[in-house]
Short mmCIF file of C-alpha atoms and ligand atoms in Angstrom, two decimals:
data_model
loop_
_atom_site.label_atom_id
_atom_site.label_comp_id
_atom_site.label_asym_id
_atom_site.label_seq_id
_atom_site.Cartn_x
_atom_site.Cartn_y
_atom_site.Cartn_z
CA MET A 131 6.25 43.18 -50.38
CA LYS A 132 6.08 42.40 -54.10
CA ASN A 133 3.66 39.56 -54.55
CA ALA A 134 1.74 38.68 -57.71
CA PRO A 135 -2.06 39.13 -57.51
CA VAL A 136 -4.14 36.02 -56.90
CA LYS A 137 -7.61 35.12 -58.11
CA ILE A 138 -9.82 32.82 -56.09
CA SER A 139 -13.19 31.37 -56.96
CA ALA A 140 -14.95 29.84 -53.95
CA ALA A 141 -18.40 28.26 -54.01
CA ALA A 142 -21.29 28.66 -51.60
CA ASN A 143 -22.44 25.58 -49.73
CA VAL A 144 -25.71 24.45 -48.25
CA ALA A 145 -25.89 22.51 -45.02
CA LEU A 146 -28.09 19.41 -44.95
CA ILE A 147 -27.39 19.20 -41.23
CA LYS A 148 -27.35 22.81 -40.11
CA TYR A 149 -24.98 24.87 -38.03
CA TRP A 150 -27.17 27.05 -35.83
CA GLY A 151 -25.86 28.57 -32.58
CA LYS A 152 -22.40 29.41 -31.28
CA THR A 153 -20.59 28.61 -28.08
CA ASP A 154 -18.10 31.42 -28.66
CA LEU A 155 -19.13 34.56 -30.52
CA GLU A 156 -15.67 35.97 -31.11
CA LYS A 157 -14.10 32.77 -32.41
CA ASN A 158 -17.26 31.64 -34.21
CA ILE A 159 -17.32 28.24 -32.54
CA PRO A 160 -20.42 26.33 -33.71
CA ALA A 161 -22.59 24.82 -30.97
CA VAL A 162 -23.34 21.82 -33.20
CA ALA A 163 -21.70 19.77 -35.92
CA SER A 164 -22.87 20.37 -39.49
CA LEU A 165 -22.73 18.62 -42.84
CA SER A 166 -22.92 20.42 -46.18
CA ILE A 167 -22.67 20.12 -49.94
CA GLY A 168 -20.80 22.56 -52.14
CA ILE A 169 -22.92 24.36 -54.77
CA GLU A 170 -20.92 24.26 -57.98
CA ASP A 171 -22.26 27.37 -59.72
CA LEU A 172 -22.90 29.81 -56.86
CA ARG A 173 -19.52 31.47 -56.58
CA THR A 174 -17.61 34.43 -55.25
CA GLU A 175 -14.65 35.57 -57.30
CA THR A 176 -12.02 37.51 -55.40
CA ILE A 177 -8.80 39.08 -56.62
CA ILE A 178 -6.22 40.05 -54.02
CA SER A 179 -3.35 42.33 -54.96
CA GLU A 180 -1.04 44.83 -53.34
CA SER A 181 -2.79 48.07 -52.39
CA LYS A 182 -1.15 51.19 -53.84
CA ASP A 183 -1.76 53.38 -50.80
CA LYS A 184 -0.59 50.74 -48.27
CA THR A 185 -4.00 50.44 -46.58
CA ASP A 186 -6.50 47.64 -47.15
CA THR A 187 -9.12 48.58 -49.72
CA LEU A 188 -12.26 46.73 -50.71
CA VAL A 189 -13.75 46.98 -54.19
CA GLY A 190 -17.25 45.61 -54.70
CA ARG A 191 -20.90 46.24 -53.94
CA PHE A 192 -21.14 46.29 -50.17
CA LYS A 193 -23.19 47.98 -47.51
CA LYS A 194 -21.21 50.01 -44.97
CA TYR A 195 -21.48 47.35 -42.23
CA GLU A 196 -20.46 44.57 -44.64
CA LYS A 197 -17.40 46.56 -45.73
CA LYS A 198 -16.42 47.10 -42.10
CA ARG A 199 -16.88 43.41 -41.28
CA ILE A 200 -14.69 42.32 -44.21
CA LEU A 201 -11.93 44.88 -43.64
CA ASN A 202 -11.82 44.06 -39.92
CA TYR A 203 -11.51 40.40 -40.86
CA VAL A 204 -8.64 41.03 -43.30
CA SER A 205 -6.78 43.05 -40.69
CA MET A 206 -7.34 40.37 -38.00
CA ALA A 207 -6.27 37.57 -40.38
CA LYS A 208 -3.00 39.31 -41.32
CA LYS A 209 -2.20 39.95 -37.66
CA LEU A 210 -2.94 36.34 -36.75
CA LEU A 211 -0.73 35.03 -39.57
CA GLY A 212 2.10 37.50 -38.91
CA VAL A 213 2.00 39.10 -42.37
CA SER A 214 1.73 42.77 -43.28
CA GLY A 215 1.13 45.15 -46.18
CA GLY A 216 -1.98 46.80 -47.56
CA LEU A 217 -4.22 44.61 -49.72
CA LYS A 218 -6.62 45.51 -52.49
CA ILE A 219 -9.53 43.09 -52.42
CA GLU A 220 -11.87 43.02 -55.41
CA THR A 221 -14.76 40.68 -54.90
CA ALA A 222 -18.07 39.87 -56.58
CA ASN A 223 -20.75 37.18 -56.29
CA ASN A 224 -22.54 35.70 -59.30
CA PHE A 225 -25.73 35.39 -57.15
CA PRO A 226 -27.79 37.65 -54.80
CA SER A 227 -25.92 38.51 -51.56
CA SER A 228 -27.15 38.35 -47.94
CA SER A 229 -30.45 36.74 -48.82
CA GLY A 230 -29.91 33.21 -47.58
CA LEU A 231 -27.74 31.89 -50.40
CA ALA A 232 -24.58 31.64 -48.27
CA SER A 233 -22.64 34.57 -49.71
CA SER A 234 -20.70 34.91 -46.46
CA ALA A 235 -19.54 31.28 -46.82
CA SER A 236 -18.09 31.70 -50.31
CA GLY A 237 -16.95 35.27 -49.58
CA PHE A 238 -14.89 34.58 -46.46
CA ALA A 239 -13.59 31.28 -47.87
CA ALA A 240 -12.29 33.17 -50.93
CA ILE A 241 -10.54 35.74 -48.75
CA ALA A 242 -8.97 33.11 -46.46
CA LEU A 243 -7.72 31.10 -49.45
CA GLY A 244 -6.58 34.32 -51.14
CA ILE A 245 -4.55 35.57 -48.18
CA ASP A 246 -2.82 32.19 -47.89
CA GLU A 247 -1.99 32.22 -51.61
CA PHE A 248 -1.04 35.89 -51.86
CA PHE A 249 1.51 35.65 -49.04
CA ALA A 250 2.60 32.15 -50.24
CA LEU A 251 2.00 30.77 -46.74
CA ASP A 252 1.08 27.29 -47.92
CA LEU A 253 -1.00 26.61 -44.81
CA PRO A 254 -2.60 23.17 -44.42
CA ARG A 255 -6.22 23.23 -45.62
CA LYS A 256 -7.51 22.64 -42.10
CA ASP A 257 -5.82 25.85 -40.94
CA ILE A 258 -7.28 27.79 -43.88
CA SER A 259 -10.66 26.34 -42.89
CA ARG A 260 -10.14 27.59 -39.31
CA LEU A 261 -9.17 31.00 -40.67
CA ALA A 262 -12.31 31.14 -42.85
CA ARG A 263 -14.42 30.14 -39.80
CA LEU A 264 -13.28 33.29 -38.01
CA GLY A 265 -14.98 35.26 -40.81
CA SER A 266 -18.16 33.20 -40.92
CA GLY A 267 -18.92 29.76 -39.48
CA SER A 268 -20.21 28.30 -42.73
CA ALA A 269 -17.16 29.62 -44.65
CA ALA A 270 -15.02 26.93 -42.98
CA ARG A 271 -16.87 24.40 -45.17
CA SER A 272 -16.44 26.31 -48.47
CA ILE A 273 -12.69 25.58 -48.43
CA TYR A 274 -13.60 22.23 -50.00
CA GLY A 275 -16.05 20.95 -52.59
CA GLY A 276 -18.46 18.00 -52.33
CA PHE A 277 -19.77 16.67 -49.01
CA VAL A 278 -18.11 18.45 -46.10
CA GLN A 279 -18.41 18.01 -42.35
CA MET A 280 -17.67 20.50 -39.62
CA ASP A 281 -17.23 19.56 -36.00
CA THR A 282 -17.51 21.48 -32.77
CA GLY A 283 -14.61 21.82 -30.30
CA THR A 284 -12.17 24.50 -29.20
CA ASP A 285 -10.77 25.45 -32.62
CA PRO A 286 -12.79 23.41 -35.11
CA PHE A 287 -12.26 23.11 -38.84
CA ALA A 288 -14.14 21.46 -41.69
CA ALA A 289 -13.05 18.37 -43.58
CA PRO A 290 -14.29 16.67 -46.72
CA LEU A 291 -16.27 13.46 -46.32
CA LYS A 292 -14.24 10.79 -48.04
CA LEU A 293 -16.43 8.78 -50.44
CA GLU A 294 -15.27 5.90 -52.62
CA ASP A 295 -17.01 7.48 -55.63
CA PRO A 296 -18.59 10.91 -55.79
CA TRP A 297 -22.36 10.94 -55.28
CA LEU A 298 -23.66 12.88 -58.27
CA LEU A 299 -26.64 14.94 -57.15
CA ASP A 300 -28.20 18.04 -58.69
CA ILE A 301 -29.13 21.15 -56.75
CA LEU A 302 -32.02 23.29 -57.86
CA VAL A 303 -31.90 26.75 -56.29
CA LEU A 304 -35.32 28.43 -56.26
CA VAL A 305 -34.96 32.14 -55.58
CA THR A 306 -38.17 33.63 -54.19
CA GLU A 307 -36.93 37.08 -53.17
CA GLU A 308 -33.74 38.98 -53.95
CA GLN A 309 -33.90 41.49 -51.10
CA PRO A 310 -31.16 41.32 -48.43
CA LYS A 311 -32.50 39.64 -45.29
CA LYS A 312 -33.64 41.79 -42.39
CA LEU A 313 -32.06 39.72 -39.61
CA SER A 314 -28.48 38.46 -39.95
CA SER A 315 -27.67 34.83 -39.23
CA THR A 316 -25.43 35.83 -36.33
CA ASP A 317 -28.14 37.95 -34.67
CA SER A 318 -30.78 35.31 -35.30
CA MET A 319 -28.60 32.54 -33.85
CA ASN A 320 -27.98 34.58 -30.71
CA LEU A 321 -31.64 35.43 -30.31
CA THR A 322 -32.58 31.78 -30.79
CA LYS A 323 -30.00 30.58 -28.28
CA GLY A 324 -31.13 33.12 -25.71
CA THR A 325 -34.89 32.85 -26.05
CA SER A 326 -36.25 29.82 -27.90
CA PRO A 327 -37.60 27.08 -25.58
CA PHE A 328 -36.73 24.61 -28.35
CA TYR A 329 -33.03 25.51 -28.53
CA SER A 330 -32.01 22.88 -25.99
CA ALA A 331 -33.92 20.22 -27.97
CA TRP A 332 -32.08 21.38 -31.09
CA LEU A 333 -28.75 20.84 -29.33
CA ASP A 334 -29.80 17.48 -27.87
CA THR A 335 -30.86 15.94 -31.19
CA GLN A 336 -28.18 17.29 -33.51
CA GLU A 337 -25.50 14.65 -33.00
CA ASN A 338 -27.92 11.89 -33.88
CA ASP A 339 -29.01 13.71 -37.07
CA PHE A 340 -25.39 14.30 -38.03
CA LEU A 341 -24.41 10.64 -37.59
CA ARG A 342 -27.50 9.33 -39.41
CA ALA A 343 -26.96 11.74 -42.32
CA LYS A 344 -23.35 10.60 -42.60
CA ASP A 345 -24.52 6.97 -42.69
CA ALA A 346 -27.09 7.83 -45.37
CA ILE A 347 -24.39 9.41 -47.52
CA ILE A 348 -22.05 6.46 -47.10
CA GLU A 349 -24.91 4.02 -47.84
CA ARG A 350 -26.00 6.33 -50.72
CA ASP A 351 -29.57 6.11 -49.45
CA PHE A 352 -31.41 9.06 -51.04
CA TRP A 353 -34.64 8.80 -49.02
CA LYS A 354 -32.84 8.35 -45.72
CA LEU A 355 -30.81 11.50 -46.37
CA ALA A 356 -33.98 13.29 -47.54
CA ARG A 357 -35.90 12.53 -44.35
CA ILE A 358 -33.09 13.53 -42.00
CA SER A 359 -32.21 16.71 -43.92
CA GLU A 360 -35.75 18.01 -44.20
CA HIS A 361 -36.40 17.29 -40.52
CA ASN A 362 -33.15 18.99 -39.49
CA CYS A 363 -33.98 22.06 -41.60
CA LEU A 364 -37.48 22.38 -40.13
CA LYS A 365 -36.12 21.94 -36.61
CA MET A 366 -33.69 24.81 -37.17
CA HIS A 367 -36.45 27.06 -38.52
CA SER A 368 -38.72 26.07 -35.62
CA THR A 369 -36.16 27.38 -33.14
CA ILE A 370 -35.97 30.65 -35.13
CA MET A 371 -39.77 30.99 -35.29
CA THR A 372 -40.05 30.38 -31.55
CA ALA A 373 -37.40 32.90 -30.55
CA ASN A 374 -38.61 35.97 -28.70
CA PRO A 375 -39.30 38.13 -30.65
CA PRO A 376 -40.02 35.46 -33.24
CA HIS A 377 -38.63 35.60 -36.73
CA ILE A 378 -39.91 34.01 -39.94
CA TYR A 379 -37.37 33.89 -42.76
CA TRP A 380 -39.91 32.37 -45.19
CA ASN A 381 -42.34 34.12 -47.51
CA PRO A 382 -45.58 32.65 -48.99
CA THR A 383 -43.70 31.31 -52.03
CA THR A 384 -41.30 29.43 -49.76
CA VAL A 385 -44.26 27.61 -48.21
CA LYS A 386 -45.88 26.95 -51.61
CA ILE A 387 -42.65 25.31 -52.76
CA LEU A 388 -42.55 23.03 -49.70
CA HIS A 389 -46.09 21.79 -50.43
CA GLN A 390 -45.21 21.27 -54.07
CA VAL A 391 -42.13 19.23 -53.08
CA GLN A 392 -44.34 16.95 -50.98
CA LYS A 393 -46.64 16.40 -53.97
CA ILE A 394 -43.69 15.63 -56.23
CA GLN A 395 -42.29 13.18 -53.68
CA GLU A 396 -45.64 11.35 -53.67
CA LYS A 397 -45.17 10.83 -57.42
CA GLY A 398 -41.90 9.06 -56.58
CA LEU A 399 -39.51 11.67 -57.96
CA GLN A 400 -36.32 11.82 -55.94
CA VAL A 401 -36.18 15.31 -54.47
CA PHE A 402 -35.93 16.92 -51.05
CA PHE A 403 -35.77 20.50 -49.78
CA THR A 404 -33.58 22.52 -47.51
CA ILE A 405 -33.75 26.21 -46.55
CA ASP A 406 -31.08 28.40 -44.98
CA ALA A 407 -31.52 31.67 -43.11
CA GLY A 408 -33.63 33.26 -45.83
CA PRO A 409 -36.66 32.62 -48.06
CA GLN A 410 -34.91 30.71 -50.86
CA VAL A 411 -35.38 26.95 -51.23
CA LYS A 412 -32.73 24.54 -52.40
CA LEU A 413 -33.88 21.24 -53.81
CA ILE A 414 -31.56 18.26 -53.88
CA CYS A 415 -32.43 16.02 -56.82
CA ASP A 416 -31.33 12.74 -58.26
CA PRO A 417 -30.05 13.78 -61.73
CA SER A 418 -32.32 11.23 -63.45
CA ASP A 419 -35.36 13.16 -62.13
CA THR A 420 -34.13 16.78 -62.29
CA GLN A 421 -35.84 17.71 -65.57
CA LEU A 422 -39.20 16.33 -64.46
CA ILE A 423 -38.86 18.05 -61.09
CA LEU A 424 -38.10 21.37 -62.78
CA GLU A 425 -41.23 21.01 -64.91
CA GLN A 426 -43.36 20.76 -61.74
CA PHE A 427 -42.39 24.38 -60.94
CA GLU A 428 -43.04 25.81 -64.41
CA SER A 429 -46.34 27.43 -63.46
CA MET A 430 -45.03 28.96 -60.22
CA HIS A 431 -44.39 32.46 -61.55
CA ASP A 432 -43.54 33.89 -58.14
CA ILE A 433 -40.20 32.08 -58.23
CA SER A 434 -37.90 34.83 -59.51
CA LYS A 435 -34.98 32.63 -60.53
CA LYS A 436 -34.30 28.90 -60.94
CA ILE A 437 -30.67 27.88 -60.95
CA VAL A 438 -29.88 24.29 -61.89
CA THR A 439 -26.49 23.23 -60.62
CA LYS A 440 -24.85 20.28 -58.92
CA VAL A 441 -22.90 19.16 -55.90
CA GLY A 442 -19.33 20.35 -56.38
CA GLY A 443 -17.76 23.64 -55.51
CA GLU A 444 -14.08 22.81 -55.28
CA PRO A 445 -12.31 26.20 -54.96
CA ARG A 446 -10.15 27.44 -57.85
CA ILE A 447 -6.91 29.22 -57.05
CA GLU A 448 -4.91 31.10 -59.65
CA ARG A 449 -1.81 33.27 -59.43
CA LEU A 450 -2.01 36.12 -61.93
CA THR A 451 1.17 37.41 -63.49
C1 LIG B 184 -25.40 26.58 -42.14
N1 LIG B 184 -26.39 28.83 -41.82
O1 LIG B 184 -25.05 25.55 -41.56
C2 LIG B 184 -26.42 27.46 -41.42
C3 LIG B 184 -27.79 27.02 -41.70
C4 LIG B 184 -27.64 29.32 -42.26
C5 LIG B 184 -28.60 28.26 -41.91
O2 LIG B 184 -24.26 29.06 -41.29
O3 LIG B 184 -22.54 34.07 -37.81
O4 LIG B 184 -23.22 33.29 -42.16
O5 LIG B 184 -21.18 34.29 -39.89
O6 LIG B 184 -21.00 32.22 -38.47
O7 LIG B 184 -22.19 31.12 -41.40
C6 LIG B 184 -25.32 31.02 -41.99
O8 LIG B 184 -24.63 31.62 -41.01
O9 LIG B 184 -23.09 32.72 -39.73
C7 LIG B 184 -25.28 29.57 -41.68
P1 LIG B 184 -21.88 33.35 -38.95
P2 LIG B 184 -23.15 32.18 -41.18
O10 LIG B 184 -25.01 26.87 -43.29
#
């Protein structure tokens, strides 16, 4: 093996129609279809090169269990693809990890894209998406930028939503807490599936949400997409809060932000919220209103970070010489 190192930058994504629940734990098969947008400036940068001591090594700030999860994934991916040789994987996020900002999505997408590039496999994107899914369900969507859909099925993969022109929307990430979350998405999904009385309702209504959100995007109807996305997000969190034992990912600032968004909407500014498995809130804004929306949060000092970015997130792949 004598391959040049590769550098991958993959972006996090946020689902407007959420993936929550699996039908197969090992293969990470989502129980429901999902629809996401790539977040241009929340990125994982990963460099893959040949490891000097022939074993896979991981360089970066990881907890023991995270390191194990990533190294197991790399080993499984190489076996699956029929390639061998120790890899050195250097990886870093430019945003807080494991706190509901989708670091596993960008992280596993970067590794899947990196392994394909390092071994010059030239796999079709849909197969790289499947490979990323085996690391983390949401990572399947971070193989692309823009609006991305992910289906269910026996070996599903994500695909970009083809739009005649890109829909330019801003994303305002409001960070309320930078601590790693106490309950992982995987554990929370399993708990929800096993114990929430609302889980079956979640499954029953998801297809309709997914189809209506797709229509809203094609029709470029901001308020239609806003209503469906917010409802879908709150439905997901309701199943989590009604699991047994229950879990609340939100903190008081999360709730304050939701009330403030409702007030801003009443003023006619085009904004809606979504929240993943954590306390952070992402606001989707029409760019003509972003500055005014941002001003409405100026006095909320318990927001620790405000990141203004946009829908995008196309991965960048570079071969280093
Ligand atoms: C999503 N989330 O669609 C949903 C909404 C969080 C809330 O996918 O178990 O890290 O690794 O497949 O992808 C976060 O869960 O879970 C997630 P695994 P993942 O983005």
